[in-house]
Short mmCIF file of C-alpha atoms in Angstrom, two decimals:
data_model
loop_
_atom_site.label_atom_id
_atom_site.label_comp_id
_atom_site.label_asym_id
_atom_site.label_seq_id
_atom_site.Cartn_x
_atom_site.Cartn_y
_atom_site.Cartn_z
CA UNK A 16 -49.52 8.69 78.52
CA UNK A 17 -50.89 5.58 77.40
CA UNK A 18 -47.74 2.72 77.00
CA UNK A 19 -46.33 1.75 73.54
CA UNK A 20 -46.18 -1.61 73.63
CA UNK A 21 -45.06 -1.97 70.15
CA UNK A 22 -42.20 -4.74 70.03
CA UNK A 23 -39.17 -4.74 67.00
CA UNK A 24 -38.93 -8.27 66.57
CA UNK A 25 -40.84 -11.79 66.66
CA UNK A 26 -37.82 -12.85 68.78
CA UNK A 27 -38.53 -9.70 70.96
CA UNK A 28 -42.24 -10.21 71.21
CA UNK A 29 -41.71 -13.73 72.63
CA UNK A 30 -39.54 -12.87 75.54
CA UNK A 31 -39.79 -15.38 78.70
CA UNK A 32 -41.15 -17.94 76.99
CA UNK A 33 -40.32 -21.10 78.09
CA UNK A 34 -40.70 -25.01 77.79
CA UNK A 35 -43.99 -26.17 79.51
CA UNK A 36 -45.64 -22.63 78.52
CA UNK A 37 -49.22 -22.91 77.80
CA UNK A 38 -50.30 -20.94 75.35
CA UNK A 39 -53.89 -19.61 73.53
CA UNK A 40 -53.94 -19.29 69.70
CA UNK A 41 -55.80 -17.89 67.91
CA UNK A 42 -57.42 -18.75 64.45
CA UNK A 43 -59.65 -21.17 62.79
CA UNK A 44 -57.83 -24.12 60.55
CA UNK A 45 -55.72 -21.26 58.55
CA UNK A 46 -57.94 -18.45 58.65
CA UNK A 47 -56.59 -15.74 61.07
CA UNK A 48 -53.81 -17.70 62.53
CA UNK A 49 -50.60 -15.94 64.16
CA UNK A 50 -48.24 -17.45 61.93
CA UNK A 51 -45.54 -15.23 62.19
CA UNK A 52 -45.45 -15.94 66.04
CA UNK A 53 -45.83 -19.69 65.41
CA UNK A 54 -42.68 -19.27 63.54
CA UNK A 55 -40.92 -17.48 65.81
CA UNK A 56 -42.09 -19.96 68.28
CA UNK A 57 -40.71 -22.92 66.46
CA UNK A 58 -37.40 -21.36 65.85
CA UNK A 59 -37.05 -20.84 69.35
CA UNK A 60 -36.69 -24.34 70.09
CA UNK A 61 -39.15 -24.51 73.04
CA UNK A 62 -41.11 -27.74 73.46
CA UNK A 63 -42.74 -29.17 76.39
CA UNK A 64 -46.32 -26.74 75.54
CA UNK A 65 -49.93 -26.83 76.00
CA UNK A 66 -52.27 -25.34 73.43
CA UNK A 67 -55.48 -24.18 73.57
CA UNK A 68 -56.98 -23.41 70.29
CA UNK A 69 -59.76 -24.01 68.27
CA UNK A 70 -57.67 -27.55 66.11
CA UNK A 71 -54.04 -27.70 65.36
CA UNK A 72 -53.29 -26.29 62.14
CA UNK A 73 -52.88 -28.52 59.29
CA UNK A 74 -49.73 -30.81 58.27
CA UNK A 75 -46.83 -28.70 57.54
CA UNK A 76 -48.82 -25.55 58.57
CA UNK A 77 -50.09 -23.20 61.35
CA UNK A 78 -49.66 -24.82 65.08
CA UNK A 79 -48.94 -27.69 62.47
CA UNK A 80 -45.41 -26.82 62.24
CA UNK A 81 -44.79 -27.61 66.18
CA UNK A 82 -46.42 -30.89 66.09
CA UNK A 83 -44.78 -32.48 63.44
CA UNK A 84 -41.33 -31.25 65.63
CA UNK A 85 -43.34 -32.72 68.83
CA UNK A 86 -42.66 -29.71 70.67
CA UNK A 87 -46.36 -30.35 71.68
CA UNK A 88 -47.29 -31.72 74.86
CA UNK A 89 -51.08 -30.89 75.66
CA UNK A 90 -53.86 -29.73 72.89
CA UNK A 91 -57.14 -28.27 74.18
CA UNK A 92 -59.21 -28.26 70.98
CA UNK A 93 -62.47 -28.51 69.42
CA UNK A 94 -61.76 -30.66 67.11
CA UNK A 95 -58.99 -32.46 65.43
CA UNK A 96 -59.75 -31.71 62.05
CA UNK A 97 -57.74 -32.79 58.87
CA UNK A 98 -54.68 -32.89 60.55
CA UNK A 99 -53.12 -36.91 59.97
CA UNK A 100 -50.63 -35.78 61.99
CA UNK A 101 -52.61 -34.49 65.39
CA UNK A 102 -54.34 -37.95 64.50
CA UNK A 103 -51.38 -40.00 64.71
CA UNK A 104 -49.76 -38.44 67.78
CA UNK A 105 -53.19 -38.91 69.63
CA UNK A 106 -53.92 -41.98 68.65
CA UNK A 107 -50.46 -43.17 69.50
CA UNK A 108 -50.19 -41.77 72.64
CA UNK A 109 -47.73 -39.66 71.68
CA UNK A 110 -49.56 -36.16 72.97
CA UNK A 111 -52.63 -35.17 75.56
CA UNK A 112 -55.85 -33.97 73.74
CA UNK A 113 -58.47 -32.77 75.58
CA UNK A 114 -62.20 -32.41 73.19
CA UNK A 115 -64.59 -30.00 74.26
CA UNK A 116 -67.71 -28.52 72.02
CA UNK A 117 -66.91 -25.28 70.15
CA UNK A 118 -68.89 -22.81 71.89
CA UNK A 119 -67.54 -24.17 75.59
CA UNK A 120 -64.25 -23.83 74.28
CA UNK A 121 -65.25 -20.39 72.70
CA UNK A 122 -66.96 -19.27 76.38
CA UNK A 123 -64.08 -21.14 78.44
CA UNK A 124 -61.72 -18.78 76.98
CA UNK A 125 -64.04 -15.72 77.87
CA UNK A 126 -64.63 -16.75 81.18
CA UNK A 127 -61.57 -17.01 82.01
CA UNK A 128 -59.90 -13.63 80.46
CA UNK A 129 -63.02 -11.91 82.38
CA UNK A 130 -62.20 -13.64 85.66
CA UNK A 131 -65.06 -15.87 85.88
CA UNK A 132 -63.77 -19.25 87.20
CA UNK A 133 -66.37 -21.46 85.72
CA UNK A 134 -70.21 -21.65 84.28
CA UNK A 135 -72.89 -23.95 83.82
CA UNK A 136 -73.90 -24.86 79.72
CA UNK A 137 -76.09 -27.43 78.19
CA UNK A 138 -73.71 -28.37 75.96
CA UNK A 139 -72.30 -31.96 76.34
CA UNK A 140 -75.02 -32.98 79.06
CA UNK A 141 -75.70 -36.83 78.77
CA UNK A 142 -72.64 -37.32 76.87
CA UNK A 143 -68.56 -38.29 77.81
CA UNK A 144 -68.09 -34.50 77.93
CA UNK A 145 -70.19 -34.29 80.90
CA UNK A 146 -70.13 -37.96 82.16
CA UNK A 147 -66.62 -38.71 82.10
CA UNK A 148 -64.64 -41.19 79.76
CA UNK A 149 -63.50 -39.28 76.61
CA UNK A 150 -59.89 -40.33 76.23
CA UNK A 151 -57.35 -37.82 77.29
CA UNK A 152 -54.34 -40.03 75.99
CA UNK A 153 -53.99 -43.47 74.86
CA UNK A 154 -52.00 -46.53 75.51
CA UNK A 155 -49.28 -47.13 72.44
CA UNK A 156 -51.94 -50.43 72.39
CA UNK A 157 -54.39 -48.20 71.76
CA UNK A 158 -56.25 -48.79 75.04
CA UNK A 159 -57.18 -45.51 77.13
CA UNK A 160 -54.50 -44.77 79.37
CA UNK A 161 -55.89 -41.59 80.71
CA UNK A 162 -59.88 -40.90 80.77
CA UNK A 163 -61.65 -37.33 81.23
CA UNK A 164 -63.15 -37.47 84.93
CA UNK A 165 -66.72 -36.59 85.26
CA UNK A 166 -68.20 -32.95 85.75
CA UNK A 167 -70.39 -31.50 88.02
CA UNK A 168 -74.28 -31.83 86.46
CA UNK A 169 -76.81 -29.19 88.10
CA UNK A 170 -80.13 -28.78 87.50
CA UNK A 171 -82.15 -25.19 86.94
CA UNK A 172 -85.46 -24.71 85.90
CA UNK A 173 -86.13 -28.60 85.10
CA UNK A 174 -82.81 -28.40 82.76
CA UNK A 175 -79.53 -30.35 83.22
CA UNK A 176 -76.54 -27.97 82.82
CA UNK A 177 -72.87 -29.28 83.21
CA UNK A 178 -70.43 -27.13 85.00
CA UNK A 179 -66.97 -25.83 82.55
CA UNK A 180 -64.12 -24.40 84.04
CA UNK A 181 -62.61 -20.85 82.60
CA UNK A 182 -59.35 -20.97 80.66
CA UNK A 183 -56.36 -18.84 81.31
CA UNK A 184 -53.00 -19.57 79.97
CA UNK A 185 -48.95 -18.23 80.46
CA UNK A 186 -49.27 -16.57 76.10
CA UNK A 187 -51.88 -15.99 74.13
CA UNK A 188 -50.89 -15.46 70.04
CA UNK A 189 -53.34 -13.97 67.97
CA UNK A 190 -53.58 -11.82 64.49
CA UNK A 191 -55.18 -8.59 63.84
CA UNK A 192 -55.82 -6.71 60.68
CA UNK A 193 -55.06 -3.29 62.10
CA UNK A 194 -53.93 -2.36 65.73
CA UNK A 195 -52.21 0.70 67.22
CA UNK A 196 -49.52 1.67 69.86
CA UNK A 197 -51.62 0.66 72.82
CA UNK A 198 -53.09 -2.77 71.75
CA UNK A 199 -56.45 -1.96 70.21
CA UNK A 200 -57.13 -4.30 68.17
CA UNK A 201 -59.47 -4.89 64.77
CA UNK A 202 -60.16 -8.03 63.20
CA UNK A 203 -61.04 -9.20 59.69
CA UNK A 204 -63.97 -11.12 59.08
CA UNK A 205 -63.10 -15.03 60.13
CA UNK A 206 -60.50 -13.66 62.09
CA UNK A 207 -62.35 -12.50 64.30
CA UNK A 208 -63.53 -15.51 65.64
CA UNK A 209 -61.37 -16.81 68.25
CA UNK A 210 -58.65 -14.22 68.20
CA UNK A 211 -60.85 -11.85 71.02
CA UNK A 212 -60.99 -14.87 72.95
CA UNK A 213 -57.70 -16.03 73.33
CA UNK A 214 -56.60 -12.92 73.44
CA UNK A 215 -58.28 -12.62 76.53
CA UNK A 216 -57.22 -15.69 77.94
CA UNK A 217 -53.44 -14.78 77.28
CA UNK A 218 -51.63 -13.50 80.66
CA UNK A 219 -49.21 -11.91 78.38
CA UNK A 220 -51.03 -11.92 75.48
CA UNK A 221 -48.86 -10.96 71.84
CA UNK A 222 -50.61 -9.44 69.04
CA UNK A 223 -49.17 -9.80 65.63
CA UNK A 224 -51.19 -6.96 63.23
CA UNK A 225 -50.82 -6.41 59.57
CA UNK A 226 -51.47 -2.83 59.79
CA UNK A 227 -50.32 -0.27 62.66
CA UNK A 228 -52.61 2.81 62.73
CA UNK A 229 -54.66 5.05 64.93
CA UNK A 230 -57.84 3.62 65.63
CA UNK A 231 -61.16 5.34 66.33
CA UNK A 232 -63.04 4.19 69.72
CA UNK A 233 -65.88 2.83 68.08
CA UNK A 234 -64.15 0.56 65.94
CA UNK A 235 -62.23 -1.19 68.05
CA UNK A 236 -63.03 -5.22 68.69
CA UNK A 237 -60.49 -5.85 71.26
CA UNK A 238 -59.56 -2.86 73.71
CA UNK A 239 -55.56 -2.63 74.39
CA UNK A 240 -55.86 -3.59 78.02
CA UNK A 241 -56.07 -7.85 76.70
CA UNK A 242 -52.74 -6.93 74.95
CA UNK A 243 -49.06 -6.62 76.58
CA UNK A 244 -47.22 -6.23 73.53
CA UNK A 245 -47.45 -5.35 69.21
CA UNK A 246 -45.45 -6.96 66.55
CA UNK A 247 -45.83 -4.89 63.22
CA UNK A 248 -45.83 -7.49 60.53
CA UNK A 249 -43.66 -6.44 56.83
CA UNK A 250 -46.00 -5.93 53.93
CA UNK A 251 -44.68 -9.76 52.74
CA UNK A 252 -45.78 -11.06 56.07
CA UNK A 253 -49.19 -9.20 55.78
CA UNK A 254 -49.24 -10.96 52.70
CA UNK A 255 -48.24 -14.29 53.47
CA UNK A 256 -51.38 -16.26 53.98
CA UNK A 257 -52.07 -19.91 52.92
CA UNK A 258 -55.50 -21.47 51.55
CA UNK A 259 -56.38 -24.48 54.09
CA UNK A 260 -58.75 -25.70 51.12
CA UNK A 261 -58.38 -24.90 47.29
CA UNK A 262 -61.09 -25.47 45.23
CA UNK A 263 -61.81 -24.66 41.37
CA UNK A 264 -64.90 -24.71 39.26
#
């Protein structure tokens, strides 16, 4: 028999999480993010984290919510995005941010959910990423007080490729549309985007789903063995999704 590893509660899902727990979350700006666990996470009062997602939410929303309450201690991001917030704390030396290009970040959490340790990509050669010297936190004076060291440049075929290490982390929160007993998963559109990924990444990785259903074979984007446990969202939750950017014409 295959496990059920549906959960009853947010508070549930989150079991053993503590402060200094890294964690991988899903979502793009607003667009497939685990807000229910984010919630959950908040509430719980833990602080002392490390994130790895693809930016921080927005003010007052998403992964959003734990900055402003500086429960963050470490971002690994793409980018920092709209957020004033992220901004501030950065700039202020308030929190760690570590920058890396999209697709590494996108491949770092692969690698590392499929137990490959590092890999070599052209992405960032020539530049701080590879060379060393982005700032990884600042002074209050602004000055750097912590630098990004330099990474290991190899060459193949007559083409420079820097060497990025695989990501693994303590949680992983993502969103599904639809997911069963087991932890099959199936994405909607955007969502789909770095929810696989950190779901990988996740040791314990929690899924929160809008739908729970049985799930053919062939339609299944993330196979059950990423996920250790299912939180079945109310049709309000389902529901509950905000707009990062309204516009009218």
């Amino acid at each position: 028999m295959r496990r059920d590893k549906v959960v009853a509660t947010a508070a549930d899902a989150l079991a053993g999480v503590g402060d200094g727990a890294s964690f991988a979350v899903g979502g793009f700006g607003l667009s497939g993010i685990p807000n229910v666990l984010i919630r959950a996470l908040y509430d719980s009062g833990v602080t002392g984290v490390s994130v790895v997602s693809n930016n921080c939410g927005v003010d007052g929303g998403g992964l959003g919510l734990l900055l402003a309450a500086r429960r963050i201690a470490r971002v690994t991001a793409s980018y920092i995005g709209e957020n004033k917030e992220f901004a501030r704390q950065y700039l202020a030396g308030d929190i760690e941010v570590e920058l890396t290009p999209q697709g590494s970040l996108a491949e770092r959490l692969r690698a590392g959910g499929s137990g490959i340790p590092a890999f070599y990509t052209p992405a960032g050669v020539g530049t701080p990423i590879a060379d060393g010297g982005l700032p990884l936190r600042h002074a209050p004076d602004g000055s750097v007080a912590v630098a990004s060291p330099p990474k290991e440049v190899r060459e193949f075929d007559g083409r420079q490729y820097v060497l990025e290490r695989g990501i693994t982390t303590d949680f992983a929160l993502v969103r599904a549309a639809r997911g069963d007993r087991h932890g099959n998963l199936v994405f909607s559109k955007a969502a789909r985007n770095f929810n696989p990924l950190a779901a990988m990444a996740g040791r314990v990785t929690i899924a929160e789903i809008e739908e729970l259903t049985e799930l053919d074979p062939d339609e299944v984007h993330l196979p059950g063995v990423f996920v250790q446990r299912v939180l079945v969202l109310t049709p309000e939750q389902a529901a509950d999704k905000a707009i990062e950017k309204r516009t009218t014409s």
